[in-house]
Amino acid sequence: MTRTVYVNGEYLSETDAKISIFDRGFLFADGVYEVVSVLGGKLLDFAGHMKRLRRSLAELELPSPAEDDELLAIHRRLVSENGLDEGLIYMQVTRGAADRDFLFPPKGTRPSLVLFTQAVALRDKPSAETGLRIASVPDLRWGRRDIKTVQLLYPSMAKMDAKRRGADDAWLVEDGVVTEGSSNNAHIVTADGVLVTRDLSHSILHGITRAAVLRLAAEENIPVEERNFTLDEAKSAAEAFITSASSFVLPVVEIDLHPIGDGKPGPIAKRLRQIYIAESEKTAI
Ligand code: PMP
């Protein structure tokens, strides 16, 4: 089935959708994006994703392509036109099309706005039962990882390296400490049951799922510490897990071939996945 997608004000078949070859997203990776999950045809934490989008746009001085209520209407129309029950909506905003020049294009250049859906099973994932095997990879990304830009070459290379080494995903490591996963936030649970996760800074993306999971953990009386943790601390942790809009919460059972805890998904990661899904179903719009 061909999808209906959204490009610069138009709803089109994916086979007819076009973007200019002069688009700065294509030529310079000069753009930002968001990914919103859909469960039961409803959007998860839409407000959180919009807040982060606004911050990314502001940090790059990118003009806003549309107000939040318009973006919500586009998300909803794509869900309905594509009969999307479970999956993701990808939204990208770039600085638009202009002559290729290292200077920013003239004021008034219209930003490009593209959205499309992807049907994906989010609730039932084999890796929620088996857990993920992680390979550590040096974090060689730029210094503003808090901005959700479309320049994803290094995370793709990190993932490729992990796959080559027989792992499912990569955790990025800088000066001995874990920053985050290639496309997710990284968390561990200590032997005395404390959830430890990297604190917010320019070094990591401020995950919307991370924020929700930390809030739910506090409600469950799970102690939380937001601080650096080393790769060695992660390897000897009782549990490890990742969070992202597309994976929710997924347990990690191995890092660099070293089993985490007893090598099986841990109880806190499993519980947080359950309550995250239950809570999301309640609050989705
Ligand atoms: N860190 C990175 C590097 C990511 O790419 C992502 C997913 N886009 C995340 C963390 C998780 O963010 P979120 O929970 O908002 O999907």
PDB file of C-alpha atoms and ligand atoms in Angstrom:
ATOM      1  CA  MET A   1       0.000   0.000   0.000  1.00  0.00           C
ATOM      2  CA  THR A   2       1.361   3.418  -0.880  1.00  0.00           C
ATOM      3  CA  ARG A   3       1.192   5.903   1.963  1.00  0.00           C
ATOM      4  CA  THR A   4      -0.107   9.419   2.009  1.00  0.00           C
ATOM      5  CA  VAL A   5       2.673  11.760   3.118  1.00  0.00           C
ATOM      6  CA  TYR A   6       2.822  15.487   3.808  1.00  0.00           C
ATOM      7  CA  VAL A   7       5.210  17.822   1.957  1.00  0.00           C
ATOM      8  CA  ASN A   8       5.085  21.608   2.279  1.00  0.00           C
ATOM      9  CA  GLY A   9       1.350  22.059   2.605  1.00  0.00           C
ATOM     10  CA  GLU A  10       0.229  19.117   0.457  1.00  0.00           C
ATOM     11  CA  TYR A  11      -0.985  15.599   1.201  1.00  0.00           C
ATOM     12  CA  LEU A  12       0.394  13.373  -1.567  1.00  0.00           C
ATOM     13  CA  SER A  13       0.993   9.765  -2.431  1.00  0.00           C
ATOM     14  CA  GLU A  14       4.535   8.813  -1.352  1.00  0.00           C
ATOM     15  CA  THR A  15       5.345   8.136  -5.030  1.00  0.00           C
ATOM     16  CA  ASP A  16       4.448  11.717  -6.034  1.00  0.00           C
ATOM     17  CA  ALA A  17       6.080  13.519  -3.093  1.00  0.00           C
ATOM     18  CA  LYS A  18       9.077  15.681  -4.052  1.00  0.00           C
ATOM     19  CA  ILE A  19      11.619  17.855  -2.295  1.00  0.00           C
ATOM     20  CA  SER A  20      14.022  20.262  -4.043  1.00  0.00           C
ATOM     21  CA  ILE A  21      17.593  19.115  -4.757  1.00  0.00           C
ATOM     22  CA  PHE A  22      18.581  22.564  -3.379  1.00  0.00           C
ATOM     23  CA  ASP A  23      17.005  21.804  -0.001  1.00  0.00           C
ATOM     24  CA  ARG A  24      19.494  22.581   2.780  1.00  0.00           C
ATOM     25  CA  GLY A  25      18.474  19.404   4.556  1.00  0.00           C
ATOM     26  CA  PHE A  26      19.723  17.411   1.547  1.00  0.00           C
ATOM     27  CA  LEU A  27      22.889  19.490   0.931  1.00  0.00           C
ATOM     28  CA  PHE A  28      23.983  20.437   4.478  1.00  0.00           C
ATOM     29  CA  ALA A  29      21.937  18.272   6.910  1.00  0.00           C
ATOM     30  CA  ASP A  30      20.608  21.703   7.956  1.00  0.00           C
ATOM     31  CA  GLY A  31      17.444  20.539   9.636  1.00  0.00           C
ATOM     32  CA  VAL A  32      15.811  19.027  12.697  1.00  0.00           C
ATOM     33  CA  TYR A  33      13.296  16.256  13.255  1.00  0.00           C
ATOM     34  CA  GLU A  34      10.972  14.582  15.717  1.00  0.00           C
ATOM     35  CA  VAL A  35       9.517  11.083  15.908  1.00  0.00           C
ATOM     36  CA  VAL A  36       6.154  10.649  17.622  1.00  0.00           C
ATOM     37  CA  SER A  37       4.853   7.156  18.450  1.00  0.00           C
ATOM     38  CA  VAL A  38       1.300   6.051  17.769  1.00  0.00           C
ATOM     39  CA  LEU A  39      -0.595   3.469  19.838  1.00  0.00           C
ATOM     40  CA  GLY A  40      -4.213   2.632  19.074  1.00  0.00           C
ATOM     41  CA  GLY A  41      -4.249   5.462  16.499  1.00  0.00           C
ATOM     42  CA  LYS A  42      -3.290   8.053  19.158  1.00  0.00           C
ATOM     43  CA  LEU A  43      -0.164  10.181  19.601  1.00  0.00           C
ATOM     44  CA  LEU A  44       2.162   9.655  22.585  1.00  0.00           C
ATOM     45  CA  ASP A  45       3.498  12.705  24.434  1.00  0.00           C
ATOM     46  CA  PHE A  46       2.818  15.058  21.520  1.00  0.00           C
ATOM     47  CA  ALA A  47       3.309  18.131  23.729  1.00  0.00           C
ATOM     48  CA  GLY A  48       6.772  16.931  24.831  1.00  0.00           C
ATOM     49  CA  HIS A  49       7.887  16.403  21.237  1.00  0.00           C
ATOM     50  CA  MET A  50       6.596  19.843  20.212  1.00  0.00           C
ATOM     51  CA  LYS A  51       8.438  21.483  23.097  1.00  0.00           C
ATOM     52  CA  ARG A  52      11.707  19.850  22.027  1.00  0.00           C
ATOM     53  CA  LEU A  53      11.065  20.744  18.363  1.00  0.00           C
ATOM     54  CA  ARG A  54      10.649  24.406  19.340  1.00  0.00           C
ATOM     55  CA  ARG A  55      13.923  24.280  21.255  1.00  0.00           C
ATOM     56  CA  SER A  56      15.802  22.624  18.339  1.00  0.00           C
ATOM     57  CA  LEU A  57      14.409  25.232  15.907  1.00  0.00           C
ATOM     58  CA  ALA A  58      15.393  28.093  18.210  1.00  0.00           C
ATOM     59  CA  GLU A  59      18.938  26.766  18.763  1.00  0.00           C
ATOM     60  CA  LEU A  60      19.519  26.646  14.985  1.00  0.00           C
ATOM     61  CA  GLU A  61      17.569  29.874  14.299  1.00  0.00           C
ATOM     62  CA  LEU A  62      15.333  27.927  11.953  1.00  0.00           C
ATOM     63  CA  PRO A  63      11.971  29.535  11.206  1.00  0.00           C
ATOM     64  CA  SER A  64       8.905  27.715  12.484  1.00  0.00           C
ATOM     65  CA  PRO A  65       7.074  25.920   9.658  1.00  0.00           C
ATOM     66  CA  ALA A  66       3.696  25.928  11.466  1.00  0.00           C
ATOM     67  CA  GLU A  67       2.072  26.385  14.879  1.00  0.00           C
ATOM     68  CA  ASP A  68       1.659  23.394  17.223  1.00  0.00           C
ATOM     69  CA  ASP A  69      -2.076  23.030  16.558  1.00  0.00           C
ATOM     70  CA  GLU A  70      -1.449  22.888  12.796  1.00  0.00           C
ATOM     71  CA  LEU A  71       1.285  20.283  13.290  1.00  0.00           C
ATOM     72  CA  LEU A  72      -1.090  18.276  15.473  1.00  0.00           C
ATOM     73  CA  ALA A  73      -3.750  18.417  12.735  1.00  0.00           C
ATOM     74  CA  ILE A  74      -1.204  17.146  10.151  1.00  0.00           C
ATOM     75  CA  HIS A  75      -0.148  14.278  12.453  1.00  0.00           C
ATOM     76  CA  ARG A  76      -3.786  13.305  12.985  1.00  0.00           C
ATOM     77  CA  ARG A  77      -4.699  13.496   9.313  1.00  0.00           C
ATOM     78  CA  LEU A  78      -1.749  11.248   8.382  1.00  0.00           C
ATOM     79  CA  VAL A  79      -2.796   8.725  11.058  1.00  0.00           C
ATOM     80  CA  SER A  80      -6.323   8.698   9.693  1.00  0.00           C
ATOM     81  CA  GLU A  81      -5.481   8.687   5.939  1.00  0.00           C
ATOM     82  CA  ASN A  82      -3.031   5.831   6.438  1.00  0.00           C
ATOM     83  CA  GLY A  83      -5.189   3.896   8.913  1.00  0.00           C
ATOM     84  CA  LEU A  84      -2.204   3.847  11.291  1.00  0.00           C
ATOM     85  CA  ASP A  85      -2.957   1.922  14.473  1.00  0.00           C
ATOM     86  CA  GLU A  86       0.596   1.387  15.767  1.00  0.00           C
ATOM     87  CA  GLY A  87       3.824   2.948  14.550  1.00  0.00           C
ATOM     88  CA  LEU A  88       5.690   6.211  14.145  1.00  0.00           C
ATOM     89  CA  ILE A  89       5.267   9.619  12.581  1.00  0.00           C
ATOM     90  CA  TYR A  90       8.481  11.192  11.331  1.00  0.00           C
ATOM     91  CA  MET A  91       8.542  14.990  10.994  1.00  0.00           C
ATOM     92  CA  GLN A  92      11.438  16.943   9.488  1.00  0.00           C
ATOM     93  CA  VAL A  93      11.966  20.688   9.237  1.00  0.00           C
ATOM     94  CA  THR A  94      14.850  22.066   7.162  1.00  0.00           C
ATOM     95  CA  ARG A  95      16.038  25.569   6.311  1.00  0.00           C
ATOM     96  CA  GLY A  96      14.445  25.174   2.889  1.00  0.00           C
ATOM     97  CA  ALA A  97      15.655  25.457  -0.694  1.00  0.00           C
ATOM     98  CA  ALA A  98      18.108  28.163  -1.749  1.00  0.00           C
ATOM     99  CA  ASP A  99      21.275  28.491  -3.860  1.00  0.00           C
ATOM    100  CA  ARG A 100      24.030  26.381  -2.348  1.00  0.00           C
ATOM    101  CA  ASP A 101      26.041  28.750  -0.192  1.00  0.00           C
ATOM    102  CA  PHE A 102      27.707  28.405   3.192  1.00  0.00           C
ATOM    103  CA  LEU A 103      25.959  31.615   4.193  1.00  0.00           C
ATOM    104  CA  PHE A 104      22.446  31.060   5.461  1.00  0.00           C
ATOM    105  CA  PRO A 105      19.777  31.634   2.792  1.00  0.00           C
ATOM    106  CA  PRO A 106      18.061  35.025   2.625  1.00  0.00           C
ATOM    107  CA  LYS A 107      15.474  35.857   5.292  1.00  0.00           C
ATOM    108  CA  GLY A 108      12.055  34.751   4.135  1.00  0.00           C
ATOM    109  CA  THR A 109      13.297  31.453   2.643  1.00  0.00           C
ATOM    110  CA  ARG A 110      10.496  29.047   3.468  1.00  0.00           C
ATOM    111  CA  PRO A 111      11.478  26.115   5.717  1.00  0.00           C
ATOM    112  CA  SER A 112      10.631  22.687   4.292  1.00  0.00           C
ATOM    113  CA  LEU A 113       8.228  20.540   6.278  1.00  0.00           C
ATOM    114  CA  VAL A 114       7.919  16.819   5.600  1.00  0.00           C
ATOM    115  CA  LEU A 115       5.948  14.219   7.554  1.00  0.00           C
ATOM    116  CA  PHE A 116       5.347  10.537   6.929  1.00  0.00           C
ATOM    117  CA  THR A 117       4.076   7.522   8.840  1.00  0.00           C
ATOM    118  CA  GLN A 118       5.674   4.124   9.379  1.00  0.00           C
ATOM    119  CA  ALA A 119       3.654   1.175  10.630  1.00  0.00           C
ATOM    120  CA  VAL A 120       5.809  -0.606  13.250  1.00  0.00           C
ATOM    121  CA  ALA A 121       4.979  -3.048  16.056  1.00  0.00           C
ATOM    122  CA  LEU A 122       5.908  -1.091  19.200  1.00  0.00           C
ATOM    123  CA  ARG A 123       4.094  -2.939  21.973  1.00  0.00           C
ATOM    124  CA  ASP A 124       5.158  -6.481  21.131  1.00  0.00           C
ATOM    125  CA  LYS A 125       8.849  -6.607  20.356  1.00  0.00           C
ATOM    126  CA  PRO A 126      10.941  -9.809  20.567  1.00  0.00           C
ATOM    127  CA  SER A 127      13.805  -7.755  22.090  1.00  0.00           C
ATOM    128  CA  ALA A 128      11.562  -6.834  25.052  1.00  0.00           C
ATOM    129  CA  GLU A 129      11.712 -10.547  25.968  1.00  0.00           C
ATOM    130  CA  THR A 130      15.256 -11.409  24.876  1.00  0.00           C
ATOM    131  CA  GLY A 131      16.998  -8.122  25.757  1.00  0.00           C
ATOM    132  CA  LEU A 132      19.565  -6.267  23.663  1.00  0.00           C
ATOM    133  CA  ARG A 133      23.262  -6.973  23.216  1.00  0.00           C
ATOM    134  CA  ILE A 134      25.248  -3.736  23.192  1.00  0.00           C
ATOM    135  CA  ALA A 135      28.700  -2.924  21.834  1.00  0.00           C
ATOM    136  CA  SER A 136      30.536   0.153  23.091  1.00  0.00           C
ATOM    137  CA  VAL A 137      31.757   2.594  20.440  1.00  0.00           C
ATOM    138  CA  PRO A 138      33.706   5.874  20.914  1.00  0.00           C
ATOM    139  CA  ASP A 139      31.375   8.886  20.862  1.00  0.00           C
ATOM    140  CA  LEU A 140      32.751  10.954  17.978  1.00  0.00           C
ATOM    141  CA  ARG A 141      29.654  13.142  17.453  1.00  0.00           C
ATOM    142  CA  TRP A 142      29.592  16.944  17.606  1.00  0.00           C
ATOM    143  CA  GLY A 143      29.191  19.001  20.789  1.00  0.00           C
ATOM    144  CA  ARG A 144      25.462  19.866  20.511  1.00  0.00           C
ATOM    145  CA  ARG A 145      23.796  16.469  20.807  1.00  0.00           C
ATOM    146  CA  ASP A 146      20.907  18.135  22.648  1.00  0.00           C
ATOM    147  CA  ILE A 147      19.675  19.490  19.292  1.00  0.00           C
ATOM    148  CA  LYS A 148      17.763  16.837  17.361  1.00  0.00           C
ATOM    149  CA  THR A 149      19.373  17.399  13.957  1.00  0.00           C
ATOM    150  CA  VAL A 150      19.110  15.180  10.885  1.00  0.00           C
ATOM    151  CA  GLN A 151      22.910  14.716  10.734  1.00  0.00           C
ATOM    152  CA  LEU A 152      22.839  11.050  11.732  1.00  0.00           C
ATOM    153  CA  LEU A 153      25.879   9.736   9.881  1.00  0.00           C
ATOM    154  CA  TYR A 154      27.963   8.917  12.947  1.00  0.00           C
ATOM    155  CA  PRO A 155      25.114   7.205  14.861  1.00  0.00           C
ATOM    156  CA  SER A 156      24.522   5.086  11.713  1.00  0.00           C
ATOM    157  CA  MET A 157      28.217   4.174  11.587  1.00  0.00           C
ATOM    158  CA  ALA A 158      28.177   3.311  15.310  1.00  0.00           C
ATOM    159  CA  LYS A 159      25.196   1.018  14.756  1.00  0.00           C
ATOM    160  CA  MET A 160      26.934  -0.558  11.750  1.00  0.00           C
ATOM    161  CA  ASP A 161      30.012  -1.206  13.902  1.00  0.00           C
ATOM    162  CA  ALA A 162      27.815  -2.785  16.594  1.00  0.00           C
ATOM    163  CA  LYS A 163      26.084  -5.049  14.044  1.00  0.00           C
ATOM    164  CA  ARG A 164      29.435  -6.075  12.599  1.00  0.00           C
ATOM    165  CA  ARG A 165      30.456  -7.131  16.117  1.00  0.00           C
ATOM    166  CA  GLY A 166      27.290  -9.229  16.524  1.00  0.00           C
ATOM    167  CA  ALA A 167      25.508  -6.741  18.821  1.00  0.00           C
ATOM    168  CA  ASP A 168      22.062  -5.176  18.408  1.00  0.00           C
ATOM    169  CA  ASP A 169      23.032  -1.579  19.142  1.00  0.00           C
ATOM    170  CA  ALA A 170      25.862   0.707  20.232  1.00  0.00           C
ATOM    171  CA  TRP A 171      26.408   2.670  23.439  1.00  0.00           C
ATOM    172  CA  LEU A 172      28.567   5.710  22.844  1.00  0.00           C
ATOM    173  CA  VAL A 173      31.455   6.315  25.244  1.00  0.00           C
ATOM    174  CA  GLU A 174      33.471   9.487  25.803  1.00  0.00           C
ATOM    175  CA  ASP A 175      36.306   9.795  28.349  1.00  0.00           C
ATOM    176  CA  GLY A 176      35.265   6.433  29.802  1.00  0.00           C
ATOM    177  CA  VAL A 177      31.679   7.516  30.510  1.00  0.00           C
ATOM    178  CA  VAL A 178      28.568   6.446  28.619  1.00  0.00           C
ATOM    179  CA  THR A 179      26.793   9.327  26.876  1.00  0.00           C
ATOM    180  CA  GLU A 180      23.820   7.505  25.324  1.00  0.00           C
ATOM    181  CA  GLY A 181      22.801   4.861  22.805  1.00  0.00           C
ATOM    182  CA  SER A 182      23.114   5.441  19.049  1.00  0.00           C
ATOM    183  CA  SER A 183      19.421   6.416  18.920  1.00  0.00           C
ATOM    184  CA  ASN A 184      18.241   6.156  22.540  1.00  0.00           C
ATOM    185  CA  ASN A 185      19.089   7.118  26.107  1.00  0.00           C
ATOM    186  CA  ALA A 186      21.106   4.681  28.232  1.00  0.00           C
ATOM    187  CA  HIS A 187      20.273   3.758  31.834  1.00  0.00           C
ATOM    188  CA  ILE A 188      21.550   1.327  34.458  1.00  0.00           C
ATOM    189  CA  VAL A 189      20.248   0.000  37.786  1.00  0.00           C
ATOM    190  CA  THR A 190      22.769  -0.479  40.608  1.00  0.00           C
ATOM    191  CA  ALA A 191      22.906  -3.506  42.921  1.00  0.00           C
ATOM    192  CA  ASP A 192      20.941  -1.520  45.533  1.00  0.00           C
ATOM    193  CA  GLY A 193      18.173  -0.662  43.069  1.00  0.00           C
ATOM    194  CA  VAL A 194      19.077   2.920  42.097  1.00  0.00           C
ATOM    195  CA  LEU A 195      18.232   3.942  38.531  1.00  0.00           C
ATOM    196  CA  VAL A 196      21.270   5.850  37.212  1.00  0.00           C
ATOM    197  CA  THR A 197      21.099   7.883  34.032  1.00  0.00           C
ATOM    198  CA  ARG A 198      23.279  10.532  32.453  1.00  0.00           C
ATOM    199  CA  ASP A 199      22.304  14.067  33.492  1.00  0.00           C
ATOM    200  CA  LEU A 200      21.004  16.544  30.888  1.00  0.00           C
ATOM    201  CA  SER A 201      23.569  18.727  29.083  1.00  0.00           C
ATOM    202  CA  HIS A 202      24.772  19.385  25.525  1.00  0.00           C
ATOM    203  CA  SER A 203      26.263  15.856  25.558  1.00  0.00           C
ATOM    204  CA  ILE A 204      23.014  13.918  25.092  1.00  0.00           C
ATOM    205  CA  LEU A 205      19.622  14.263  23.483  1.00  0.00           C
ATOM    206  CA  HIS A 206      17.005  15.173  26.083  1.00  0.00           C
ATOM    207  CA  GLY A 207      14.829  12.131  25.456  1.00  0.00           C
ATOM    208  CA  ILE A 208      11.083  12.561  25.782  1.00  0.00           C
ATOM    209  CA  THR A 209      10.783   8.890  26.787  1.00  0.00           C
ATOM    210  CA  ARG A 210      13.649   9.313  29.287  1.00  0.00           C
ATOM    211  CA  ALA A 211      11.742  12.150  30.979  1.00  0.00           C
ATOM    212  CA  ALA A 212       8.513  10.112  31.137  1.00  0.00           C
ATOM    213  CA  VAL A 213      10.281   7.017  32.477  1.00  0.00           C
ATOM    214  CA  LEU A 214      12.114   8.997  35.197  1.00  0.00           C
ATOM    215  CA  ARG A 215       8.782  10.480  36.290  1.00  0.00           C
ATOM    216  CA  LEU A 216       7.169   7.022  36.388  1.00  0.00           C
ATOM    217  CA  ALA A 217      10.169   5.581  38.279  1.00  0.00           C
ATOM    218  CA  ALA A 218       9.778   8.291  40.945  1.00  0.00           C
ATOM    219  CA  GLU A 219       6.064   7.447  41.229  1.00  0.00           C
ATOM    220  CA  GLU A 220       7.051   3.786  41.749  1.00  0.00           C
ATOM    221  CA  ASN A 221       9.469   4.860  44.520  1.00  0.00           C
ATOM    222  CA  ILE A 222      12.484   3.769  42.490  1.00  0.00           C
ATOM    223  CA  PRO A 223      15.380   6.048  43.514  1.00  0.00           C
ATOM    224  CA  VAL A 224      16.852   7.962  40.554  1.00  0.00           C
ATOM    225  CA  GLU A 225      20.323   9.519  40.211  1.00  0.00           C
ATOM    226  CA  GLU A 226      21.070  11.703  37.198  1.00  0.00           C
ATOM    227  CA  ARG A 227      24.855  11.507  36.836  1.00  0.00           C
ATOM    228  CA  ASN A 228      27.684  10.208  34.668  1.00  0.00           C
ATOM    229  CA  PHE A 229      28.338   6.485  34.774  1.00  0.00           C
ATOM    230  CA  THR A 230      31.349   4.703  33.320  1.00  0.00           C
ATOM    231  CA  LEU A 231      31.302   1.808  30.897  1.00  0.00           C
ATOM    232  CA  ASP A 232      32.804  -0.343  33.684  1.00  0.00           C
ATOM    233  CA  GLU A 233      29.986   0.626  36.078  1.00  0.00           C
ATOM    234  CA  ALA A 234      27.456  -0.299  33.378  1.00  0.00           C
ATOM    235  CA  LYS A 235      29.087  -3.689  32.816  1.00  0.00           C
ATOM    236  CA  SER A 236      28.870  -4.538  36.508  1.00  0.00           C
ATOM    237  CA  ALA A 237      25.342  -3.081  37.002  1.00  0.00           C
ATOM    238  CA  ALA A 238      22.400  -5.218  38.143  1.00  0.00           C
ATOM    239  CA  GLU A 239      20.376  -4.090  35.108  1.00  0.00           C
ATOM    240  CA  ALA A 240      20.688  -1.881  32.058  1.00  0.00           C
ATOM    241  CA  PHE A 241      18.094  -0.575  29.604  1.00  0.00           C
ATOM    242  CA  ILE A 242      17.431   1.964  26.885  1.00  0.00           C
ATOM    243  CA  THR A 243      14.562   4.372  26.250  1.00  0.00           C
ATOM    244  CA  SER A 244      13.295   6.038  23.064  1.00  0.00           C
ATOM    245  CA  ALA A 245      10.025   6.911  21.360  1.00  0.00           C
ATOM    246  CA  SER A 246      10.370   3.960  18.997  1.00  0.00           C
ATOM    247  CA  SER A 247      11.570   1.357  21.512  1.00  0.00           C
ATOM    248  CA  PHE A 248       9.817   2.613  24.709  1.00  0.00           C
ATOM    249  CA  VAL A 249      11.896   0.747  27.325  1.00  0.00           C
ATOM    250  CA  LEU A 250      14.071  -2.182  26.232  1.00  0.00           C
ATOM    251  CA  PRO A 251      16.292  -4.226  28.532  1.00  0.00           C
ATOM    252  CA  VAL A 252      20.019  -4.626  27.833  1.00  0.00           C
ATOM    253  CA  VAL A 253      21.412  -8.070  28.693  1.00  0.00           C
ATOM    254  CA  GLU A 254      24.973  -7.797  27.436  1.00  0.00           C
ATOM    255  CA  ILE A 255      27.610  -5.061  26.967  1.00  0.00           C
ATOM    256  CA  ASP A 256      30.774  -5.902  25.009  1.00  0.00           C
ATOM    257  CA  LEU A 257      29.984  -9.635  25.456  1.00  0.00           C
ATOM    258  CA  HIS A 258      29.789  -9.150  29.241  1.00  0.00           C
ATOM    259  CA  PRO A 259      26.437 -10.329  30.725  1.00  0.00           C
ATOM    260  CA  ILE A 260      24.480  -7.717  32.715  1.00  0.00           C
ATOM    261  CA  GLY A 261      23.147  -9.112  36.020  1.00  0.00           C
ATOM    262  CA  ASP A 262      22.126 -12.697  35.331  1.00  0.00           C
ATOM    263  CA  GLY A 263      22.134 -12.062  31.566  1.00  0.00           C
ATOM    264  CA  LYS A 264      18.323 -11.822  31.417  1.00  0.00           C
ATOM    265  CA  PRO A 265      16.021  -8.772  31.199  1.00  0.00           C
ATOM    266  CA  GLY A 266      15.858  -7.227  34.666  1.00  0.00           C
ATOM    267  CA  PRO A 267      12.689  -6.731  36.745  1.00  0.00           C
ATOM    268  CA  ILE A 268      12.914  -2.928  36.912  1.00  0.00           C
ATOM    269  CA  ALA A 269      13.327  -2.553  33.129  1.00  0.00           C
ATOM    270  CA  LYS A 270      10.404  -4.941  32.571  1.00  0.00           C
ATOM    271  CA  ARG A 271       8.216  -3.096  35.065  1.00  0.00           C
ATOM    272  CA  LEU A 272       9.074   0.321  33.604  1.00  0.00           C
ATOM    273  CA  ARG A 273       8.223  -0.930  30.111  1.00  0.00           C
ATOM    274  CA  GLN A 274       4.835  -2.164  31.353  1.00  0.00           C
ATOM    275  CA  ILE A 275       3.927   1.013  33.181  1.00  0.00           C
ATOM    276  CA  TYR A 276       5.243   3.245  30.384  1.00  0.00           C
ATOM    277  CA  ILE A 277       2.932   1.492  27.896  1.00  0.00           C
ATOM    278  CA  ALA A 278      -0.038   1.561  30.283  1.00  0.00           C
ATOM    279  CA  GLU A 279       0.487   5.245  31.089  1.00  0.00           C
ATOM    280  CA  SER A 280       0.993   6.152  27.398  1.00  0.00           C
ATOM    281  CA  GLU A 281      -2.242   4.441  26.443  1.00  0.00           C
ATOM    282  CA  LYS A 282      -4.042   6.510  29.062  1.00  0.00           C
ATOM    283  CA  THR A 283      -2.544   9.869  28.093  1.00  0.00           C
ATOM    284  CA  ALA A 284      -2.242   9.525  24.268  1.00  0.00           C
ATOM    285  CA  ILE A 285      -4.208  12.103  22.266  1.00  0.00           C
TER     286      ILE A 285
HETATM  287  N1  PMP B   1      19.288   9.869  22.135  1.00  0.00           N
HETATM  288  C1  PMP B   1      19.445   9.863  20.803  1.00  0.00           C
HETATM  289  C2  PMP B   1      20.807  10.082  20.235  1.00  0.00           C
HETATM  290  C3  PMP B   1      18.344   9.643  19.957  1.00  0.00           C
HETATM  291  O1  PMP B   1      18.500   9.635  18.624  1.00  0.00           O
HETATM  292  C4  PMP B   1      17.068   9.383  20.546  1.00  0.00           C
HETATM  293  C5  PMP B   1      15.867   9.098  19.693  1.00  0.00           C
HETATM  294  N2  PMP B   1      15.618  10.048  18.750  1.00  0.00           N
HETATM  295  C6  PMP B   1      16.956   9.412  21.937  1.00  0.00           C
HETATM  296  C7  PMP B   1      18.099   9.647  22.705  1.00  0.00           C
HETATM  297  C8  PMP B   1      15.639   9.165  22.634  1.00  0.00           C
HETATM  298  O2  PMP B   1      14.795  10.262  22.529  1.00  0.00           O
HETATM  299  P1  PMP B   1      13.214  10.090  22.588  1.00  0.00           P
HETATM  300  O3  PMP B   1      12.897   9.356  23.840  1.00  0.00           O
HETATM  301  O4  PMP B   1      12.695  11.475  22.602  1.00  0.00           O
HETATM  302  O5  PMP B   1      12.840   9.318  21.357  1.00  0.00           O
END
